[in-house]
Short mmCIF file of C-alpha atoms in Angstrom, two decimals:
data_model
loop_
_atom_site.label_atom_id
_atom_site.label_comp_id
_atom_site.label_asym_id
_atom_site.label_seq_id
_atom_site.Cartn_x
_atom_site.Cartn_y
_atom_site.Cartn_z
CA VAL A 29 125.55 112.01 89.15
CA ALA A 30 124.47 111.58 85.53
CA SER A 31 126.28 111.51 82.23
CA THR A 32 124.83 111.64 78.71
CA TRP A 33 126.31 111.21 75.26
CA SER A 34 124.69 111.21 71.87
CA GLY A 35 126.63 110.04 68.86
CA THR A 36 124.49 112.38 66.79
CA GLY A 37 124.92 115.47 68.92
CA GLY A 38 128.55 114.75 69.66
CA VAL A 39 128.50 116.21 73.20
CA VAL A 40 129.31 114.41 76.45
CA ARG A 41 127.60 116.08 79.43
CA LEU A 42 128.19 115.51 83.16
CA TYR A 43 125.53 116.41 85.74
CA CYS A 44 125.72 116.61 89.52
CA ASP A 45 122.59 117.06 91.67
CA GLY A 46 120.58 117.63 88.51
CA ALA A 47 122.75 120.50 87.25
CA LEU A 48 125.16 120.49 84.31
CA VAL A 49 128.72 120.80 85.62
CA ALA A 50 130.87 119.90 82.60
CA GLN A 51 130.64 119.01 78.93
CA THR A 52 132.97 118.24 76.04
CA ASN A 53 132.65 117.60 72.34
CA GLN A 54 132.95 114.02 71.16
CA THR A 55 131.90 114.14 67.55
CA SER A 56 132.61 110.54 66.60
CA GLY A 57 132.95 107.09 68.05
CA VAL A 58 130.78 104.16 69.00
CA ILE A 59 130.05 102.22 72.15
CA ASN A 60 131.76 98.89 71.76
CA ASN A 61 129.59 95.81 71.93
CA THR A 62 131.65 93.16 73.71
CA ALA A 63 131.15 90.09 75.85
CA ASP A 64 132.49 91.93 78.89
CA PRO A 65 129.92 92.77 81.58
CA VAL A 66 128.82 96.34 82.22
CA ARG A 67 130.62 97.54 85.34
CA ILE A 68 129.24 100.34 87.48
CA GLY A 69 131.42 101.53 90.33
CA MET A 70 134.37 99.41 89.19
CA PHE A 71 137.07 99.85 86.52
CA LYS A 72 139.24 97.06 85.18
CA TRP A 73 142.52 97.77 83.40
CA ASN A 74 142.98 95.99 80.09
CA VAL A 75 146.61 95.34 80.96
CA GLY A 76 147.16 93.07 83.92
CA GLY A 77 143.45 92.89 84.82
CA GLN A 78 143.79 95.24 87.80
CA GLU A 79 140.50 96.36 89.31
CA ARG A 80 139.62 99.69 90.91
CA PHE A 81 136.46 100.15 92.95
CA LEU A 82 134.41 103.19 93.93
CA LYS A 83 134.88 104.09 97.58
CA GLY A 84 131.25 104.64 98.53
CA SER A 85 127.80 103.28 97.72
CA LEU A 86 125.52 103.40 94.68
CA ASP A 87 121.75 103.52 94.64
CA GLU A 88 119.02 103.70 91.98
CA VAL A 89 121.26 103.11 88.97
CA ARG A 90 119.56 103.65 85.60
CA ILE A 91 120.73 103.12 82.04
CA TYR A 92 118.78 104.55 79.11
CA ASN A 93 118.99 103.71 75.40
CA ARG A 94 119.03 107.40 74.50
CA ALA A 95 120.56 110.61 75.77
CA LEU A 96 118.34 112.38 78.28
CA SER A 97 117.79 116.12 77.98
CA SER A 98 118.91 118.54 80.69
CA ASN A 99 115.28 118.95 81.81
CA GLU A 100 114.81 115.19 82.12
CA VAL A 101 117.96 114.84 84.23
CA ARG A 102 116.79 117.64 86.54
CA GLU A 103 113.28 116.13 86.87
CA LEU A 104 114.73 112.76 87.81
CA TYR A 105 116.92 114.38 90.46
CA GLU A 106 114.01 116.35 91.94
CA PHE A 107 111.60 113.43 91.86
CA ALA A 108 110.53 112.30 95.36
CA PRO A 109 108.51 109.07 95.71
CA ALA A 110 105.15 109.60 97.35
CA SER A 111 104.82 108.51 100.95
CA VAL A 112 101.75 106.79 102.39
CA THR A 113 100.58 106.29 105.96
CA LEU A 114 100.63 102.89 107.62
CA THR A 115 98.80 102.58 110.94
CA VAL A 116 99.35 99.41 112.99
CA VAL A 117 97.25 98.77 116.10
CA SER A 118 97.81 95.95 118.60
CA LEU A 119 96.46 95.69 122.14
CA TYR A 120 99.22 93.30 123.13
CA GLY A 121 102.71 92.24 122.10
CA SER A 122 105.37 94.16 120.19
CA PRO A 123 104.24 94.53 116.57
CA VAL A 124 106.68 95.36 113.77
CA PRO A 125 106.15 97.98 112.45
CA GLN A 126 104.36 99.70 115.30
CA GLY A 127 102.11 102.77 115.46
CA VAL A 128 102.05 105.21 112.55
CA THR A 129 104.80 105.10 109.91
CA THR A 130 105.16 106.67 106.46
CA PRO A 131 106.74 104.16 104.06
CA VAL A 132 107.39 105.01 100.41
CA SER A 133 104.60 103.96 98.08
CA GLY A 134 105.44 100.77 96.22
CA VAL A 135 107.65 99.12 98.84
CA VAL A 136 106.92 95.70 100.32
CA VAL A 137 105.89 95.83 103.98
CA THR A 138 106.29 92.77 106.20
CA ALA A 139 104.28 93.10 109.40
CA SER A 140 104.49 90.71 112.34
CA VAL A 141 103.57 90.37 116.00
CA ASP A 142 104.06 87.96 118.92
CA ALA A 143 102.03 84.75 118.72
CA VAL A 144 101.38 84.52 122.47
CA VAL A 145 101.63 87.08 125.28
CA SER A 146 101.33 85.81 128.86
CA ALA A 147 100.39 87.93 131.85
CA GLY A 148 100.29 85.63 134.85
CA THR A 149 97.04 83.66 134.80
CA THR A 150 95.83 85.42 131.65
CA GLN A 151 97.08 84.59 128.17
CA TYR A 152 96.58 86.50 124.92
CA VAL A 153 96.84 84.63 121.61
CA CYS A 154 97.04 86.41 118.24
CA THR A 155 94.44 84.94 115.86
CA GLY A 156 95.15 87.12 112.83
CA TRP A 157 94.40 90.62 111.62
CA THR A 158 91.89 92.91 109.99
CA GLY A 159 92.88 95.72 107.67
CA SER A 160 92.08 98.23 104.98
CA GLY A 161 94.01 99.82 102.15
CA SER A 162 96.81 97.73 100.65
CA VAL A 163 96.72 94.89 103.19
CA PRO A 164 94.19 92.03 102.77
CA SER A 165 91.00 92.81 104.69
CA SER A 166 91.52 89.88 107.05
CA GLY A 167 93.73 86.87 107.62
CA THR A 168 95.10 84.40 110.14
CA GLY A 169 98.59 84.06 111.52
CA THR A 170 101.08 86.49 113.03
CA ASN A 171 102.72 87.92 109.90
CA VAL A 172 101.66 89.32 106.55
CA SER A 173 103.53 90.87 103.61
CA PHE A 174 102.02 93.27 101.10
CA THR A 175 102.99 96.01 98.65
CA ILE A 176 101.74 99.31 100.05
CA THR A 177 100.41 101.83 97.53
CA ASN A 178 97.92 103.85 99.58
CA ASP A 179 97.08 104.69 103.18
CA THR A 180 96.72 101.41 105.08
CA SER A 181 95.44 100.32 108.48
CA LEU A 182 96.34 96.99 110.11
CA THR A 183 94.84 95.78 113.40
CA TRP A 184 96.09 92.63 115.09
CA VAL A 185 93.27 90.53 116.59
CA TRP A 186 93.68 88.74 119.93
CA ALA A 187 91.86 86.01 121.84
CA THR A 188 91.97 85.77 125.65
CA ASN A 189 92.54 82.60 127.66
CA TYR A 190 92.24 82.16 131.42
CA TRP A 191 94.09 79.70 133.66
CA LEU A 192 92.04 76.89 135.21
CA ALA A 193 93.75 74.67 137.78
CA PRO A 194 91.60 71.93 139.36
CA THR A 195 93.59 69.96 141.96
CA SER A 196 93.07 67.23 144.51
CA LEU A 197 95.05 65.13 146.96
CA SER A 198 95.78 62.07 144.85
CA VAL A 199 95.40 59.63 147.77
CA ASN A 200 91.87 60.89 148.45
CA GLY A 201 90.50 61.33 144.91
CA SER A 202 91.11 62.79 141.47
CA VAL A 203 89.81 65.37 138.97
CA ASN A 204 89.37 64.81 135.23
CA VAL A 205 90.73 68.16 133.96
CA ALA A 206 94.44 69.01 134.00
CA PRO A 207 95.55 72.59 134.76
CA GLY A 208 95.77 74.76 131.65
CA PHE A 209 94.55 77.82 129.76
CA CYS A 210 90.94 77.81 128.53
CA PRO A 211 89.25 80.25 126.09
CA ARG A 212 87.43 83.14 127.72
CA GLY A 213 83.68 82.48 127.82
CA SER A 214 83.98 78.72 127.39
CA ASN A 215 82.32 76.22 129.73
CA VAL A 216 84.55 73.55 131.24
CA THR A 217 83.04 70.58 133.08
CA VAL A 218 85.18 69.34 135.96
CA THR A 219 84.38 66.11 137.74
CA ALA A 220 85.86 64.99 141.05
CA THR A 221 86.07 61.25 141.73
CA ALA A 222 86.68 60.00 145.27
CA SER A 223 89.09 57.17 145.99
CA ASN A 224 87.83 53.98 147.59
CA GLY A 225 86.84 54.72 151.16
CA TRP A 226 86.45 58.45 150.59
CA THR A 227 83.55 60.79 149.68
CA PHE A 228 83.65 64.05 147.71
CA ALA A 229 83.11 66.95 150.13
CA GLY A 230 83.00 70.02 147.89
CA TRP A 231 85.20 72.54 146.10
CA THR A 232 87.19 75.33 147.76
CA GLY A 233 89.65 77.97 146.57
CA SER A 234 88.62 79.92 143.48
CA LEU A 235 85.06 78.56 143.87
CA THR A 236 83.14 77.25 146.85
CA THR A 237 80.41 74.79 145.92
CA ASN A 238 79.31 71.17 146.36
CA ALA A 239 78.31 70.72 142.71
CA ASN A 240 79.84 67.67 141.07
CA PRO A 241 80.26 67.63 138.14
CA LEU A 242 81.02 71.34 138.21
CA THR A 243 80.60 73.54 135.13
CA VAL A 244 83.08 76.41 135.22
CA THR A 245 82.33 79.38 132.96
CA MET A 246 85.67 80.97 132.08
CA THR A 247 84.96 84.63 132.76
CA GLN A 248 88.14 84.96 134.85
CA PRO A 249 91.14 82.88 135.94
CA TYR A 250 90.54 80.06 138.42
CA PRO A 251 94.09 79.40 139.65
CA SER A 252 93.11 77.24 142.64
CA LEU A 253 90.10 74.94 142.45
CA GLN A 254 90.57 72.35 145.18
CA ALA A 255 88.52 69.16 145.31
CA ASN A 256 88.06 68.02 148.91
CA PHE A 257 87.26 64.56 150.17
CA THR A 258 86.35 63.09 153.55
CA VAL A 259 87.01 59.58 154.76
CA ASN A 260 83.98 57.31 155.00
CA LEU A 261 82.91 56.45 158.59
CA TYR A 262 80.99 53.26 159.30
CA GLY A 263 78.99 52.43 162.43
CA ILE A 264 79.59 49.11 164.23
CA SER A 265 76.87 47.43 166.29
CA ALA A 266 78.10 44.79 168.71
CA ALA A 267 76.20 42.59 171.18
CA ALA A 268 77.64 40.25 173.79
CA GLY A 269 76.29 36.77 174.20
CA PRO A 270 75.15 35.35 177.53
CA ASN A 271 78.61 34.14 178.37
CA GLY A 272 80.73 37.27 177.84
CA THR A 273 81.09 41.08 177.54
CA ILE A 274 82.38 43.60 174.93
CA ASN A 275 84.72 46.45 175.83
CA PRO A 276 84.07 49.07 174.80
CA SER A 277 80.42 48.29 174.74
#
């Protein structure tokens, strides 16, 4: 809906959907300049201060300092903001927005994704994004806001961690690394230390080896790396004197 009035032309025109639907002559008069606010969608009676509101919603309200022509009113009605393509790619998580969308050019896009996604003994951590178009070419974090004006691509970047769980029976010995996620490709040195009276006897579970310290290259999860220990055995040599015997001998 649009309405125009020119004090010079003296014609009030009413438009609906870009087309002129009514007009009337108003050859004189001025628009009062008062301290009252401009009200759109609401009318206030001078007597008693009663207010009446539009039953509906308003969008894209414009006020001009001149009367628009019929052609200008029609062009504004027919104008459609250009759409652009936003492509969001993420191997993990639930990004917002997701996939291919077509937002209106000029709007602010806020993109986000999960910080951490766990899948059993494998963990994926978002380290940032790469992009082209309206989004910065790279960044850290799990959210970014930008004004989109052209076709844009956003790819969330992920790092992979694997679970490493060295364990031991505490009464027999200990290990120096607590269970936790470690970056894929990293090397973790695990050392087993035997308790007094015990000896390290090797690793079993996810790896079988006698190496100690043990360097674990995180190419996969190691959910059960057991340090084993054996009790120390000592030989006893006994000899009886000329006046007695030992049993057992």
